[in-house]
mmCIF file of C-alpha atoms in Angstrom:
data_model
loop_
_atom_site.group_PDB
_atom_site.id
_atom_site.type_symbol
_atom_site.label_atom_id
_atom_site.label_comp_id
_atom_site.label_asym_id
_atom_site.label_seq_id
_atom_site.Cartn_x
_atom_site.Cartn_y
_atom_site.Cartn_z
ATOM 1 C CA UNK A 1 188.182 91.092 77.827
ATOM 2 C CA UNK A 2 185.583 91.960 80.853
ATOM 3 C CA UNK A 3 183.793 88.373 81.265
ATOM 4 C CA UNK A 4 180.295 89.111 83.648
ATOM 5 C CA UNK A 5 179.768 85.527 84.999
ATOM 6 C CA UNK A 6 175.856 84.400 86.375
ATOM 7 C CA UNK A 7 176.731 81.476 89.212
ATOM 8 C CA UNK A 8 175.224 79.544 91.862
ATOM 9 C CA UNK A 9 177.563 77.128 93.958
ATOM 10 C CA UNK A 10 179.648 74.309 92.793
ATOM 11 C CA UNK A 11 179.468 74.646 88.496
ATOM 12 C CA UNK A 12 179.971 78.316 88.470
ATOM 13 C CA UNK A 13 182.311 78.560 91.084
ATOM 14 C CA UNK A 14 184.384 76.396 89.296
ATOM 15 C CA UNK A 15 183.846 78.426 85.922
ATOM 16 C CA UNK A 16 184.886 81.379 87.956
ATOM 17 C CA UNK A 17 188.261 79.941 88.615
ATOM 18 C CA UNK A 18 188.774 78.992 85.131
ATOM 19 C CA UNK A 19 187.766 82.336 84.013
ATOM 20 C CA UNK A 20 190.099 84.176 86.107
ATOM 21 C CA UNK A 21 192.555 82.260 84.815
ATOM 22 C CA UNK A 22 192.024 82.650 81.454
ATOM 23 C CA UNK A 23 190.999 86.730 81.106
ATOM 24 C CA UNK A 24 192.729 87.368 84.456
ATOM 25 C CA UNK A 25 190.863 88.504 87.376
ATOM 26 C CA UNK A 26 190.509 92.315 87.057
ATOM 27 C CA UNK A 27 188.566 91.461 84.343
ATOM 28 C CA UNK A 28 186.294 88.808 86.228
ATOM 29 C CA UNK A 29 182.787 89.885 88.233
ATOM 30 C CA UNK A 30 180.901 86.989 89.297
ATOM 31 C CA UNK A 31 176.860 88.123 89.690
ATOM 32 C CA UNK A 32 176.161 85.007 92.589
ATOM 33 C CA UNK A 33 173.023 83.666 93.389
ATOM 34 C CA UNK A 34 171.911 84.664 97.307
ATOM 35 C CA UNK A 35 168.760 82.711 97.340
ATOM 36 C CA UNK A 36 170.561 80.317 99.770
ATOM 37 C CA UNK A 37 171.226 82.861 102.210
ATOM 38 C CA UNK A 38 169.935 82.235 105.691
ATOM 39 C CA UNK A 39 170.851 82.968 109.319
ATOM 40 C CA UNK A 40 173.059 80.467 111.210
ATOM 41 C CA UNK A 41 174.279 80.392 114.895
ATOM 42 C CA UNK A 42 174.165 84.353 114.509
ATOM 43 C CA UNK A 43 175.821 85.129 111.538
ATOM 44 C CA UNK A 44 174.641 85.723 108.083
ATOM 45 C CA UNK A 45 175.837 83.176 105.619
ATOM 46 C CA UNK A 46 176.009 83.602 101.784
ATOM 47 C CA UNK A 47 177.270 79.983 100.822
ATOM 48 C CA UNK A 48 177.360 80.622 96.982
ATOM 49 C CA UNK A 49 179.036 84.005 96.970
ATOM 50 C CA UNK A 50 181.187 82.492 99.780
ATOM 51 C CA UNK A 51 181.934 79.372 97.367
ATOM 52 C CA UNK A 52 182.577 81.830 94.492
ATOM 53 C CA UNK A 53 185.120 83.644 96.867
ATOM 54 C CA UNK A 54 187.000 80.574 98.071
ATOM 55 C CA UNK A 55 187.329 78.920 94.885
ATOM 56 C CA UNK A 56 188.921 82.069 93.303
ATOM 57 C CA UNK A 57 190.809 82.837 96.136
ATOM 58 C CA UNK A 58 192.357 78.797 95.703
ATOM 59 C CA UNK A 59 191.487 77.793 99.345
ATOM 60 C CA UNK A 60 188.331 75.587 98.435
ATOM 61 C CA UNK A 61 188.299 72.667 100.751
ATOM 62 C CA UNK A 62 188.237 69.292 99.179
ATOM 63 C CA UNK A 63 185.474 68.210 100.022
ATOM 64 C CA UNK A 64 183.829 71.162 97.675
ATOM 65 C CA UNK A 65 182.813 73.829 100.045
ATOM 66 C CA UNK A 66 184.567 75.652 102.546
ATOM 67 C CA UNK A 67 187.989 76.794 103.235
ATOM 68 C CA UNK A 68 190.881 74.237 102.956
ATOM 69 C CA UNK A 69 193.368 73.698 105.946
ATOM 70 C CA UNK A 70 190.002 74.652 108.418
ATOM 71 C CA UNK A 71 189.311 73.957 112.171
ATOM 72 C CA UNK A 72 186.563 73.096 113.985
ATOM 73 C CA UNK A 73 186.516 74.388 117.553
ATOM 74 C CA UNK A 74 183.494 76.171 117.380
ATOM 75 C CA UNK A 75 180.925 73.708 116.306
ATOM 76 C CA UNK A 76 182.439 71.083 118.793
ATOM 77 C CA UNK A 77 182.130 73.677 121.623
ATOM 78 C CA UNK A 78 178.556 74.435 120.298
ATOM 79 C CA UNK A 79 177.888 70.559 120.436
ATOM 80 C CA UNK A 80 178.833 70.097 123.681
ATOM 81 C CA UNK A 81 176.921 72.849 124.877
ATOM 82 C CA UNK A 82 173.790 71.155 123.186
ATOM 83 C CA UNK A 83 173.229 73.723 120.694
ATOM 84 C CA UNK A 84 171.604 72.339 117.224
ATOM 85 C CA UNK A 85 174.632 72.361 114.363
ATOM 86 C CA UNK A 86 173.098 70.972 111.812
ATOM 87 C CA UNK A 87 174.818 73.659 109.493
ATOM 88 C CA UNK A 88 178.372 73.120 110.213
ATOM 89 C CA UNK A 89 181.215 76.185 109.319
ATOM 90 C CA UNK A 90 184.726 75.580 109.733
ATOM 91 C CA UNK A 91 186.361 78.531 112.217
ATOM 92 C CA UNK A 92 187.959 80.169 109.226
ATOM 93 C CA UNK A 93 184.440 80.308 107.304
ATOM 94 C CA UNK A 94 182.544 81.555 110.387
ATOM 95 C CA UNK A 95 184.973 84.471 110.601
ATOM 96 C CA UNK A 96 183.952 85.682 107.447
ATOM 97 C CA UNK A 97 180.869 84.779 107.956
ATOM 98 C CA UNK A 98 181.008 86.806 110.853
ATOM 99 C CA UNK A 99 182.389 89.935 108.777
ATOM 100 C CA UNK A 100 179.679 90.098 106.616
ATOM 101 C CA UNK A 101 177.149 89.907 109.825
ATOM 102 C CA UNK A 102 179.361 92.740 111.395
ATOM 103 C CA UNK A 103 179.091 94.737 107.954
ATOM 104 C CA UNK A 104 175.383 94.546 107.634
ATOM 105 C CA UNK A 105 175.075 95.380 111.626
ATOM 106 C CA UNK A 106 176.759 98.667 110.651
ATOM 107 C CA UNK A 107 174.385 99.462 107.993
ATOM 108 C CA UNK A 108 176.094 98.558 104.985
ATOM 109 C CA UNK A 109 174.786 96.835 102.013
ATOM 110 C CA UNK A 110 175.487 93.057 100.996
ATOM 111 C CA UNK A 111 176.907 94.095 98.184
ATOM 112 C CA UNK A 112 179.517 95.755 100.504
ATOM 113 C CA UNK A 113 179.464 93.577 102.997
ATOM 114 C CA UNK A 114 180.906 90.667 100.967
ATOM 115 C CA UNK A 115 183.055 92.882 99.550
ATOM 116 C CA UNK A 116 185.310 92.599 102.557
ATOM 117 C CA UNK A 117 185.399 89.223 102.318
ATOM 118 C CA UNK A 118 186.582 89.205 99.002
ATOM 119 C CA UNK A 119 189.339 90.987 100.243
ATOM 120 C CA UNK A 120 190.000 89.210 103.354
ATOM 121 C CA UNK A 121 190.386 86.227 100.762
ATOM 122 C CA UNK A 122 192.483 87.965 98.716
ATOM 123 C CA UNK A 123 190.683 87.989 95.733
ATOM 124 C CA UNK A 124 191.237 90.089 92.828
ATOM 125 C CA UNK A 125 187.965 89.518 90.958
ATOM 126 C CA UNK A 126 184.474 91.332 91.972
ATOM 127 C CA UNK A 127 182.042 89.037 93.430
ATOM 128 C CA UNK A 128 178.839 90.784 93.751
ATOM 129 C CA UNK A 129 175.734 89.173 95.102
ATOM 130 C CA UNK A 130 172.887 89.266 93.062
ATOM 131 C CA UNK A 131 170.507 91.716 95.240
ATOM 132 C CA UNK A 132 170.841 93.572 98.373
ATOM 133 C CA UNK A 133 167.144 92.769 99.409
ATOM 134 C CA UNK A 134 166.921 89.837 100.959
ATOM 135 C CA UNK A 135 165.617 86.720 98.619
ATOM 136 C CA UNK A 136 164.883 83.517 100.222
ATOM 137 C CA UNK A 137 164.811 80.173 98.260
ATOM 138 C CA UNK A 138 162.294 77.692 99.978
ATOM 139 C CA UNK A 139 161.281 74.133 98.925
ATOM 140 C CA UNK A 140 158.025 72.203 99.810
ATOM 141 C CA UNK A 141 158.930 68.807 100.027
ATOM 142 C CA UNK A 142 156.941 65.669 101.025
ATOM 143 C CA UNK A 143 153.949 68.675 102.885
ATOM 144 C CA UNK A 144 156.899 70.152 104.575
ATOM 145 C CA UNK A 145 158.378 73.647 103.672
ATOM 146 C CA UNK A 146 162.198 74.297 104.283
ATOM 147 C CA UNK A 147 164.395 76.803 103.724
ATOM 148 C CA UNK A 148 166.679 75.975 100.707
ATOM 149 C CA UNK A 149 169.644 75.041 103.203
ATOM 150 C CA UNK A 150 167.696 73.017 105.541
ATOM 151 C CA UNK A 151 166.636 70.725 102.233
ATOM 152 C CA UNK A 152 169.927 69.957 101.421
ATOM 153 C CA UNK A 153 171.475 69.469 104.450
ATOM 154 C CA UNK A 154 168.362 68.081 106.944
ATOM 155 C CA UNK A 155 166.445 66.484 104.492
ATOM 156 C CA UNK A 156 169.241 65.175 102.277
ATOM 157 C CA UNK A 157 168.106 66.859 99.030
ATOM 158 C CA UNK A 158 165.017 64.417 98.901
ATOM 159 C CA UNK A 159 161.618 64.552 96.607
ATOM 160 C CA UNK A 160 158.962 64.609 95.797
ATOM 161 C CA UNK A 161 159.202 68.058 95.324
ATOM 162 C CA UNK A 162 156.088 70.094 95.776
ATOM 163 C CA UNK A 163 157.006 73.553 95.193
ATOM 164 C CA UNK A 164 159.933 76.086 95.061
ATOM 165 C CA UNK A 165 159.719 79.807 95.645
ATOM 166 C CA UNK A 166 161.742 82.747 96.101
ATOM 167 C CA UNK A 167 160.442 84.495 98.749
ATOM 168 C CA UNK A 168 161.343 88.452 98.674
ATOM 169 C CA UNK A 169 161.965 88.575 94.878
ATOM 170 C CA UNK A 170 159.162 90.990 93.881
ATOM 171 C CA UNK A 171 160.335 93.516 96.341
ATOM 172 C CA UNK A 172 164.484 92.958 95.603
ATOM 173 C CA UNK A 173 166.077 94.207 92.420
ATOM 174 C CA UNK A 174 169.847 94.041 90.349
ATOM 175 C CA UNK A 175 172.359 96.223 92.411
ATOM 176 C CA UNK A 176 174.116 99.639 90.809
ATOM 177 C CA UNK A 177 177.244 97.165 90.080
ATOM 178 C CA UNK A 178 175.440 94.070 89.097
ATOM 179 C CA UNK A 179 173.690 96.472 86.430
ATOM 180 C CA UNK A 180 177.074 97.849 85.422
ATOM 181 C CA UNK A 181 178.761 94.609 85.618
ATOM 182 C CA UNK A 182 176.337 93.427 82.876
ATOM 183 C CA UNK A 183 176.191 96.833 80.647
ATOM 184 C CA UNK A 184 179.953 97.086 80.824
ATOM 185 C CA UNK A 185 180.584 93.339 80.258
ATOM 186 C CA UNK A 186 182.279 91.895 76.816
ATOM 187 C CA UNK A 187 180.908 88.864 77.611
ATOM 188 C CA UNK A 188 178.233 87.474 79.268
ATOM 189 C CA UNK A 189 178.020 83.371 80.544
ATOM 190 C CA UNK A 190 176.021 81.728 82.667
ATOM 191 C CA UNK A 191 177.395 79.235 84.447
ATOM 192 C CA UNK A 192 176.963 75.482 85.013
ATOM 193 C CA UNK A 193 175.001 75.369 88.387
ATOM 194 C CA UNK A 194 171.360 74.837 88.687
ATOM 195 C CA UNK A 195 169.078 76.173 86.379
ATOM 196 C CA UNK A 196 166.082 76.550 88.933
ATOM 197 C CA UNK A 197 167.652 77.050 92.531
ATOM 198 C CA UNK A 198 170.926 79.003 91.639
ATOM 199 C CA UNK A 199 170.444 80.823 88.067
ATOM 200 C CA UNK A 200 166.765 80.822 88.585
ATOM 201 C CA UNK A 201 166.856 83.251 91.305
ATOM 202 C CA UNK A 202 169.369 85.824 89.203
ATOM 203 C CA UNK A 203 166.797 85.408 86.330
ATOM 204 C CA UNK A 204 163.986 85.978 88.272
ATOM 205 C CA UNK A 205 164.896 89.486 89.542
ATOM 206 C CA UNK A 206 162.608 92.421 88.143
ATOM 207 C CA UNK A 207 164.725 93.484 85.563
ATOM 208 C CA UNK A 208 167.537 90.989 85.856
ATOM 209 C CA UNK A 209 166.630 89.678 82.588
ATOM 210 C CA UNK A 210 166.282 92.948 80.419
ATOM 211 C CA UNK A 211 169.465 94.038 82.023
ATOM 212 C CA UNK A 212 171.008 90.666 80.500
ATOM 213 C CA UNK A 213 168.922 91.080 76.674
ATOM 214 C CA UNK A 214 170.170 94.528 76.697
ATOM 215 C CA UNK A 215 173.633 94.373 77.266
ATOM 216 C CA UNK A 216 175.282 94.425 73.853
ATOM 217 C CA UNK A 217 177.755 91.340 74.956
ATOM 218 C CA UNK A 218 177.023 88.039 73.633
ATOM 219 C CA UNK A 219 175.603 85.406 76.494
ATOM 220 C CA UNK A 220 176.811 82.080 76.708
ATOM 221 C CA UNK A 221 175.482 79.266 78.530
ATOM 222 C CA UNK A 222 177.170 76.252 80.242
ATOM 223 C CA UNK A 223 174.827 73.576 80.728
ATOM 224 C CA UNK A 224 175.322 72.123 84.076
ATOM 225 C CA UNK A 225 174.848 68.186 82.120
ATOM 226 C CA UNK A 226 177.180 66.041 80.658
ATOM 227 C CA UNK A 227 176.068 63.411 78.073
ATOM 228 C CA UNK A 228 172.369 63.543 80.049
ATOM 229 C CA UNK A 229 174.398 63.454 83.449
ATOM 230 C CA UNK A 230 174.492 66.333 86.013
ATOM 231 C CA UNK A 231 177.898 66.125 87.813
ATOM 232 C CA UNK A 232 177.058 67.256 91.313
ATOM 233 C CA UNK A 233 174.557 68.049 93.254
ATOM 234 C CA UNK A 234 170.357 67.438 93.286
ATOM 235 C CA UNK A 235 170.292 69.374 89.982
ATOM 236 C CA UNK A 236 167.970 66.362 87.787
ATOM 237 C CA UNK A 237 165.611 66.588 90.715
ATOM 238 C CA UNK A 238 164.823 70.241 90.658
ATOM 239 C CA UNK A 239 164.960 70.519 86.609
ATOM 240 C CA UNK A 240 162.487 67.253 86.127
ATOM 241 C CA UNK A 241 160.373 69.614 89.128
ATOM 242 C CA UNK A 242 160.160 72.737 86.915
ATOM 243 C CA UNK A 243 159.690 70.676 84.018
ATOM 244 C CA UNK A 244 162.633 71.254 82.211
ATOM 245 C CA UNK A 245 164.753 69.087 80.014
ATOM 246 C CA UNK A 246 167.846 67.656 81.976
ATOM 247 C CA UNK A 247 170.467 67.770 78.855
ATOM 248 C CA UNK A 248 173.164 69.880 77.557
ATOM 249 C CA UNK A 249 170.182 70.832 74.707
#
């Protein structure tokens, strides 16, 4: 059974894991969200199709992000040098961050870019991002617009929240494999992260949708709430922004 799963971070990745389990991971492509994308101390990082990867690969850090067992040499030398860290990477998650970077400095896609770091991780299961364009989730908070990363982190995740956008979606579109992924798929779910700054962006591809109504697989969604309560992550605050119901309904 070929399971095509839409994720963001936490949720999905988790439902990835699961998934492989249960169909085995040949038969697993994750679709992940790359709205959170951004540029950090020179290296292009992808932190939900980097979550994705880590969780399948079983090497998720406790703490829910990053790579277990990881050091931190690089942003305590960047400290002391004075240098802003405000996004921290382990050295194990910078080197793959740093493959990617190297990747796309050679003229490849994202696509195939992360595709090495799949198999750096040793992951059997395709993890495709959602676009090769670049897409850029940013929040207006409080008069202030961020980039989706510097909200969570800087900010702390805090209201009121003024506006969201995806910068860069009109111009980017579903990748050759995501397209396949979903045509070829025997099922379709879409997983338990949130609705407006993880799935949202997948949805809100030109043709992302269609691709997804025309598939003949059934679609499934997991709700990211349990009995009315979102498990992780500023999911309520977004959802009550974009005015939708935060339930399992």
């Amino acid at each position: 059974m070929r399971v095509t799963l839409l994720s963001g971070g936490t949720g999905g990745a988790k439902l990835a894991r699961g998934l492989a389990d249960a169909v085995g991971p040949g038969n697993l492509t994750v679709i992940a969200n790359t709205g959170d994308d951004s540029e950090v101390h020179g290296a292009h990082v992808s932190p939900d199709p980097d979550l994705v990867t880590y969780w399948l690969a079983d090497a998720i850090d406790e703490r829910g992000y990053g790579i277990r067992g990881d050091t931190w040499q690089v942003m305590d030398a960047l400290e002391e040098a004075g240098r802003p860290v405000w996004f921290r990477l382990g050295d194990r998650d910078l080197a793959m961050c740093l493959i990617r970077t190297e990747q796309l400095g050679a003229g490849r896609s994202l696509t195939d870019a992360h595709a090495r770091v799949v198999e750096a991780m040793g992951v059997g299961a395709r993890v495709l991002p959602m676009a090769d364009e670049p897409v850029r989730t940013r929040v207006t908070a409080d008069g202030h617009e961020l980039g989706f990363q510097e909200f969570m982190i800087v900010r702390g995740a805090e209201g009121p929240l003024e506006k969201v956008a995806f910068d860069g979606i009109e111009s980017a579109r579903p990748t050759p494999a995501v397209l396949e992924a979903l045509a070829g798929a025997d099922a379709i779910v879409i997983g338990p992260s949130n609705p407006v700054v993880s799935i949202g962006p997948i949805l809100a591809l030109p043709g992302m949708r269609a691709a997804v109504a025309q598939s003949p697989a059934p679609v499934v969604a997991v709700s990211p709430f349990v009995r009315g309560e979102v498990l992780k992550g500023p999911t309520r605050l977004f959802c009550e922004h974009a005015g939708i119901d935060a339930s399992a309904a």
